[in-house]
Coordinates of C-alpha atoms and ligand atoms in Angstrom, one line a residue:
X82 CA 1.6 -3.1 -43.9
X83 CA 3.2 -0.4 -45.4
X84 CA 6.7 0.0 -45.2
X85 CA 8.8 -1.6 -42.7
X86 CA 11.1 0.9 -42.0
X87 CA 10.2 3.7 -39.5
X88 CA 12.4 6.5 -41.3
X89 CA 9.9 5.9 -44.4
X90 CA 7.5 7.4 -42.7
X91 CA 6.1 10.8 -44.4
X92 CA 7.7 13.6 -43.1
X93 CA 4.5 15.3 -43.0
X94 CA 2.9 11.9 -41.6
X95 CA 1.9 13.1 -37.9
X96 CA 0.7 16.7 -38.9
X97 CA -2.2 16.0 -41.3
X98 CA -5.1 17.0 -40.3
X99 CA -7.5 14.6 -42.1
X100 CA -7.9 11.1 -40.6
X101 CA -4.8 8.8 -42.1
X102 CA -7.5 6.3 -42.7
X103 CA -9.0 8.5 -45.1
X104 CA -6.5 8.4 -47.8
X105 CA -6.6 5.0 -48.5
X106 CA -7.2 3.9 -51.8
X107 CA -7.7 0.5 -52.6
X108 CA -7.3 0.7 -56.3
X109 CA -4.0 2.4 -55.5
X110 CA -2.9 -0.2 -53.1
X111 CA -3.9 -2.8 -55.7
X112 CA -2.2 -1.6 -58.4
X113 CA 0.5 -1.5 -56.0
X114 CA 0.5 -4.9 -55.1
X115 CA -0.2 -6.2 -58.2
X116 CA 2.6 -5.0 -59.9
X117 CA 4.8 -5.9 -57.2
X118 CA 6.9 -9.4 -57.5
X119 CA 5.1 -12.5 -55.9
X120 CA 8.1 -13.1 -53.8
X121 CA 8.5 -13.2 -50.3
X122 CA 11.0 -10.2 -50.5
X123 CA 8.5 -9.0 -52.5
X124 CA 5.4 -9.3 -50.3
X125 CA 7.8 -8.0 -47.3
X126 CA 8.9 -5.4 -49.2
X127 CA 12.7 -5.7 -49.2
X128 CA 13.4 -7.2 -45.5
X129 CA 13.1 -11.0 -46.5
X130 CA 15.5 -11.9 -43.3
X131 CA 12.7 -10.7 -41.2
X132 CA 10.1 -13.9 -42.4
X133 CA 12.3 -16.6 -40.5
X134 CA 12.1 -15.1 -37.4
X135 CA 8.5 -13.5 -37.4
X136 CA 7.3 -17.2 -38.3
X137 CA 9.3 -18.4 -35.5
X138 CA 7.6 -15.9 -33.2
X139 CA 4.3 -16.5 -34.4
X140 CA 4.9 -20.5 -33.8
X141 CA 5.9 -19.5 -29.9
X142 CA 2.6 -17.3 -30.1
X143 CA 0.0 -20.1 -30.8
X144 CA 1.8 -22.9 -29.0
X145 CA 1.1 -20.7 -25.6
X146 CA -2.4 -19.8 -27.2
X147 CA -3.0 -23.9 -27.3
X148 CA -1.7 -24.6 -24.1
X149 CA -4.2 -22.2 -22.8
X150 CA -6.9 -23.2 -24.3
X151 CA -10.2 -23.8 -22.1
X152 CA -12.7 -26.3 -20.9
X153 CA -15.5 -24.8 -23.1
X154 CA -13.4 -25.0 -26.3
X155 CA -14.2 -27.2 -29.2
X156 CA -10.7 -27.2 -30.3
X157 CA -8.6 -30.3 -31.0
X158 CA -6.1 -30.7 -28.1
X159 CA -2.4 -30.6 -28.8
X160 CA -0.5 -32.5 -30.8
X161 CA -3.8 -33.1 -33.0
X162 CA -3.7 -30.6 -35.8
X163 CA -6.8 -27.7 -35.7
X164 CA -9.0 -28.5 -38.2
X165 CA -9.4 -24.6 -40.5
X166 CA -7.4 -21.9 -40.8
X167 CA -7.4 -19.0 -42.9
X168 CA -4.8 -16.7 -43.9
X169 CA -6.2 -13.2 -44.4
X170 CA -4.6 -10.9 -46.9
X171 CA -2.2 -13.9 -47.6
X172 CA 0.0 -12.4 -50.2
X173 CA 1.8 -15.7 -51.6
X174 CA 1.0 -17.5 -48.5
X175 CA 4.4 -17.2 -46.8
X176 CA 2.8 -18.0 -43.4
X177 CA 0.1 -20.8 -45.0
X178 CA 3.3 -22.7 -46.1
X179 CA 5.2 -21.3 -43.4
X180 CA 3.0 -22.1 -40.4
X181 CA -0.3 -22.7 -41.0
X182 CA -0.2 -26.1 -42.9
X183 CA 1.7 -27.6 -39.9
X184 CA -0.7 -26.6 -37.6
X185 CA -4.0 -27.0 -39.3
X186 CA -5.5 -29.3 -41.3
X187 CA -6.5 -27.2 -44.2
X188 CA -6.1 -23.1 -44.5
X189 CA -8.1 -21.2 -46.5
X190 CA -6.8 -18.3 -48.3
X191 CA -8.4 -14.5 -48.6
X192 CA -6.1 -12.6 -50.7
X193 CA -7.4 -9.9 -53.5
X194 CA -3.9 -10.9 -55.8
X195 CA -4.2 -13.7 -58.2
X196 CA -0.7 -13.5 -59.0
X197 CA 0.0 -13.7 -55.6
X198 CA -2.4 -16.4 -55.0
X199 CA -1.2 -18.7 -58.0
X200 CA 2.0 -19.3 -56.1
X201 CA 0.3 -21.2 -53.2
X202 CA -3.1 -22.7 -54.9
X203 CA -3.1 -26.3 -54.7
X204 CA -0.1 -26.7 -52.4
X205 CA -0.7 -29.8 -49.9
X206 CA -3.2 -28.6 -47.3
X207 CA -4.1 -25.6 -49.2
X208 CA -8.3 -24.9 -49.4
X209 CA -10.1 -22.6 -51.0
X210 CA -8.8 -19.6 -52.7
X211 CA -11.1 -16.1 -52.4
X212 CA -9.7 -13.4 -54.5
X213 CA -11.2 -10.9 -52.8
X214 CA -10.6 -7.9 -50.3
X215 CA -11.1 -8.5 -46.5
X216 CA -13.5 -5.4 -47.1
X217 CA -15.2 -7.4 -49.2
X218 CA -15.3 -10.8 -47.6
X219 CA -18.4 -12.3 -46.6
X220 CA -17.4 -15.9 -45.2
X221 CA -20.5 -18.0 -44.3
X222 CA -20.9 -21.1 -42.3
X223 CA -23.1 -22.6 -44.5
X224 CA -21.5 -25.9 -45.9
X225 CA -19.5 -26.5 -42.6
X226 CA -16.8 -23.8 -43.1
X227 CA -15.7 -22.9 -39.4
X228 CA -12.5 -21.9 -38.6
X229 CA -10.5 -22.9 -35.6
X230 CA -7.9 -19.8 -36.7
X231 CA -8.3 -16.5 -38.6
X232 CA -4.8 -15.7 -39.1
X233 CA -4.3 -11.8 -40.0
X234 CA -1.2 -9.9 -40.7
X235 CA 0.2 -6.8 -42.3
X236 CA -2.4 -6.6 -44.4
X237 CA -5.4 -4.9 -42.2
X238 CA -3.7 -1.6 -42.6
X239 CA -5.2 -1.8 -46.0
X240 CA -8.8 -1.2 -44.9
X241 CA -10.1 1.9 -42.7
X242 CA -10.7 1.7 -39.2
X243 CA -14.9 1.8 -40.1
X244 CA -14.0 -1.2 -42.5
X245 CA -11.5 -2.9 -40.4
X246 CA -14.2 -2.6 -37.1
X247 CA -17.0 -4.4 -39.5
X248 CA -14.7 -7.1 -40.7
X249 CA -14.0 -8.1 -37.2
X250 CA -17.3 -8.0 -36.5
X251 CA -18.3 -10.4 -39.4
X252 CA -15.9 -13.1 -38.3
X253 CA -17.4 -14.8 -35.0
X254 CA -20.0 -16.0 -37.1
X255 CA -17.3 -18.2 -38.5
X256 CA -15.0 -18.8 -35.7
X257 CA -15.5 -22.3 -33.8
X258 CA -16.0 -22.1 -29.9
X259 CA -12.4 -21.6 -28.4
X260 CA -11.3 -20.6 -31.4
X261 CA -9.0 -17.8 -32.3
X262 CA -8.7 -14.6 -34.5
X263 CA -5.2 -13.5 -34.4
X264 CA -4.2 -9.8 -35.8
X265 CA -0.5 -9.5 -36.2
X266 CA 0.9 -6.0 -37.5
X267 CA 3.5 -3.1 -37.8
X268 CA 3.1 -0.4 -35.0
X269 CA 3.2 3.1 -35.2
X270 CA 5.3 4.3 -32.4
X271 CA 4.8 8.4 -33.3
X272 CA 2.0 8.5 -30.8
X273 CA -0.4 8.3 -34.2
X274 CA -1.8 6.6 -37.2
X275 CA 0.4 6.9 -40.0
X276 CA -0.2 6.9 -43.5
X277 CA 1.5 5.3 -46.1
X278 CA 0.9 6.0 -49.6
X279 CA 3.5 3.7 -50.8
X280 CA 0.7 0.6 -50.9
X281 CA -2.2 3.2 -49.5
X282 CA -1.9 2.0 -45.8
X283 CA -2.4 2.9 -42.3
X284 CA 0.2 1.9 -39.8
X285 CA -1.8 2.3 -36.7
X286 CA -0.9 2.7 -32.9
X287 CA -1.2 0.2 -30.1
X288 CA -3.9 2.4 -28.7
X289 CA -6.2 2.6 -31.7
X290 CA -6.2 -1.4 -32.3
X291 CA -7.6 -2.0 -28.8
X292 CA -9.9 0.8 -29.4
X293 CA -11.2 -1.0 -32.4
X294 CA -10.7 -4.6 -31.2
X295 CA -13.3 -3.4 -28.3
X296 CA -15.4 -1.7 -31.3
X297 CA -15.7 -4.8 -32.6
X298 CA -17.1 -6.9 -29.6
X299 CA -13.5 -8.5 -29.9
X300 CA -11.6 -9.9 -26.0
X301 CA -7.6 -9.3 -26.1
X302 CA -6.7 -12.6 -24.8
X303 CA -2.8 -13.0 -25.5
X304 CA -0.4 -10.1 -27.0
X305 CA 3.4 -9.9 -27.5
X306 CA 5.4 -7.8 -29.6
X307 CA 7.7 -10.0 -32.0
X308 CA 11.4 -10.4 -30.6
X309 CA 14.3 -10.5 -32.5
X310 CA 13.2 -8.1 -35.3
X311 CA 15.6 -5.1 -36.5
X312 CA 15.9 -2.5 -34.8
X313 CA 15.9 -0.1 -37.4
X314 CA 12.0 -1.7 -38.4
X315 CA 8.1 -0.6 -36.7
X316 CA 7.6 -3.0 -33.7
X317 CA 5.4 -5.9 -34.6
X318 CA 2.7 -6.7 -32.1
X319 CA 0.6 -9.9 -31.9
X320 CA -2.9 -10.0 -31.1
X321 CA -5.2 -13.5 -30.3
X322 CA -8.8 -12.3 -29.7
X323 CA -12.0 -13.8 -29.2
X324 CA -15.8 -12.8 -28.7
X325 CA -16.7 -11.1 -25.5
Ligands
SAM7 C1 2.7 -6.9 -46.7 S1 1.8 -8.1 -47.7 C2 1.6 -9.3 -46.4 C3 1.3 -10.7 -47.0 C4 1.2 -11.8 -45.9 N1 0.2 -11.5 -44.9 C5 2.6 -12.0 -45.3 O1 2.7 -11.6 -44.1 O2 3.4 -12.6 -45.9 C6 0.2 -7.3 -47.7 C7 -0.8 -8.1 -48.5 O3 -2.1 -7.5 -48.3 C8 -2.8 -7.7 -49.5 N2 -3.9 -6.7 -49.6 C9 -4.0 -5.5 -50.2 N3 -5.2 -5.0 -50.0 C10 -5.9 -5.8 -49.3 C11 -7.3 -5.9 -48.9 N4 -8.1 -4.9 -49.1 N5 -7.7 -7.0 -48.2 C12 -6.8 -8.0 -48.0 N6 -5.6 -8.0 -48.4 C13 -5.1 -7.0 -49.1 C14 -1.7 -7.4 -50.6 O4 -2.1 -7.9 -51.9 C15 -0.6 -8.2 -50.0 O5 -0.6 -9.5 -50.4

């Protein structure tokens, strides 16, 4: 996600002329990461007030998702619990225990940090662990995994926008009819992408996520920016998408 703050961006940040994207580094941004406490304040790095209320927001968020849902869907109606999450570049799972576990049955966790990982694994309602980068990620619906609910956030400003456009591609084949994939990050508000070499990240604008959500084959059906957050942080927009 990069840093929170927007007076950490680079000074330099919107007068490069090669593509942000192009500087990331994943072995940077996982040495990062991996050398960073597995801590909430930690994983948020330094604003660990900020959790409470983006959880509370992203709550609101799928409760109007559900409500909305459609005749076609193969969701379980509210109250019933959906059946699969997954919690895409998890970190220590602050939203899985969070959020997800009260609103699925079992959440899966993508997260390329084992010691990050360690401090959710076999926590109740807690499924399989992949220790891997969403880059990387090739879920499969072989052996029944589906998910009702691909939960992403701060995390896809890791990959580049080519990488980011052919995850999203790769995840209808494992999303259940009705089913959402939700995209929830910082936003850059300079008019561009930003890079962040901090944890090797893009902060991107409002303008290039729907450009790549629509790269992707991917329907905006619900967004909101998060309420409530510091006004000295990026704005933190929500995205619920679904196959066109
Ligand atoms: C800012 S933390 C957010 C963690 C969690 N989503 C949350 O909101 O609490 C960013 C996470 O992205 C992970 N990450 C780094 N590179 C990644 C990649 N290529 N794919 C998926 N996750 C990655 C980091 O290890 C870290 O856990």
């Amino acid at each position: 996600m990069g840093r929170h703050a927007k007076n950490d961006q680079p000074s330099n940040g919107t007068t490069t002329s090669t593509a942000p994207d192009s500087q990331i580094n994943h072995s940077a941004a996982l040495a990062y990461w991996s050398s960073t406490e597995p801590t909430v304040n930690g994983v948020l790095g330094g604003y660990p007030e900020v959790s409470r209320v983006d959880l509370q927001g992203s709550n609101n968020f799928l409760a109007k998702l559900r409500r909305g849902g459609n005749a076609q869907s193969s969701l379980p109606a509210p109250p019933r619990k959906l059946r699969r999450a997954v919690d895409c570049g998890a970190g220590i799972g602050r939203i899985t225990t969070g959020l997800l576990v009260k609103v699925a049955e079992k959440v899966d966790i993508v997260e390329p940090v084992v010691q990050f990982t360690d401090v959710v694994k076999g926590q109740e309602g807690v499924g399989e662990v992949y220790n891997i980068g969403l880059e990387d990620w090739r879920p499969r619906k072989e052996g029944g995994t589906e998910y009702d609910l691909i939960w992403n956030q701060w995390c896809v400003g890791q990959l580049t926008d080519a990488q980011l456009v052919a995850y999203l591609k790769r995840l209808p084949g494992v999303l259940s009819v009705g089913g959402w994939i939700v995209v929830k990050e910082n936003l850059s508000t300079s008019g561009e992408d930003v890079f962040d070499e901090t944890d090797s990240s893009v902060t991107r604008t409002d303008a290039k996520f729907r450009a790549l959500f629509e790269e992707a084959g991917l329907r905006l059906v619900k967004t909101e920016v998060q309420k409530g957050m510091p006004a000295d942080l990026y704005p933190v927009q929500s995205y619920a998408l679904q196959p066109k």
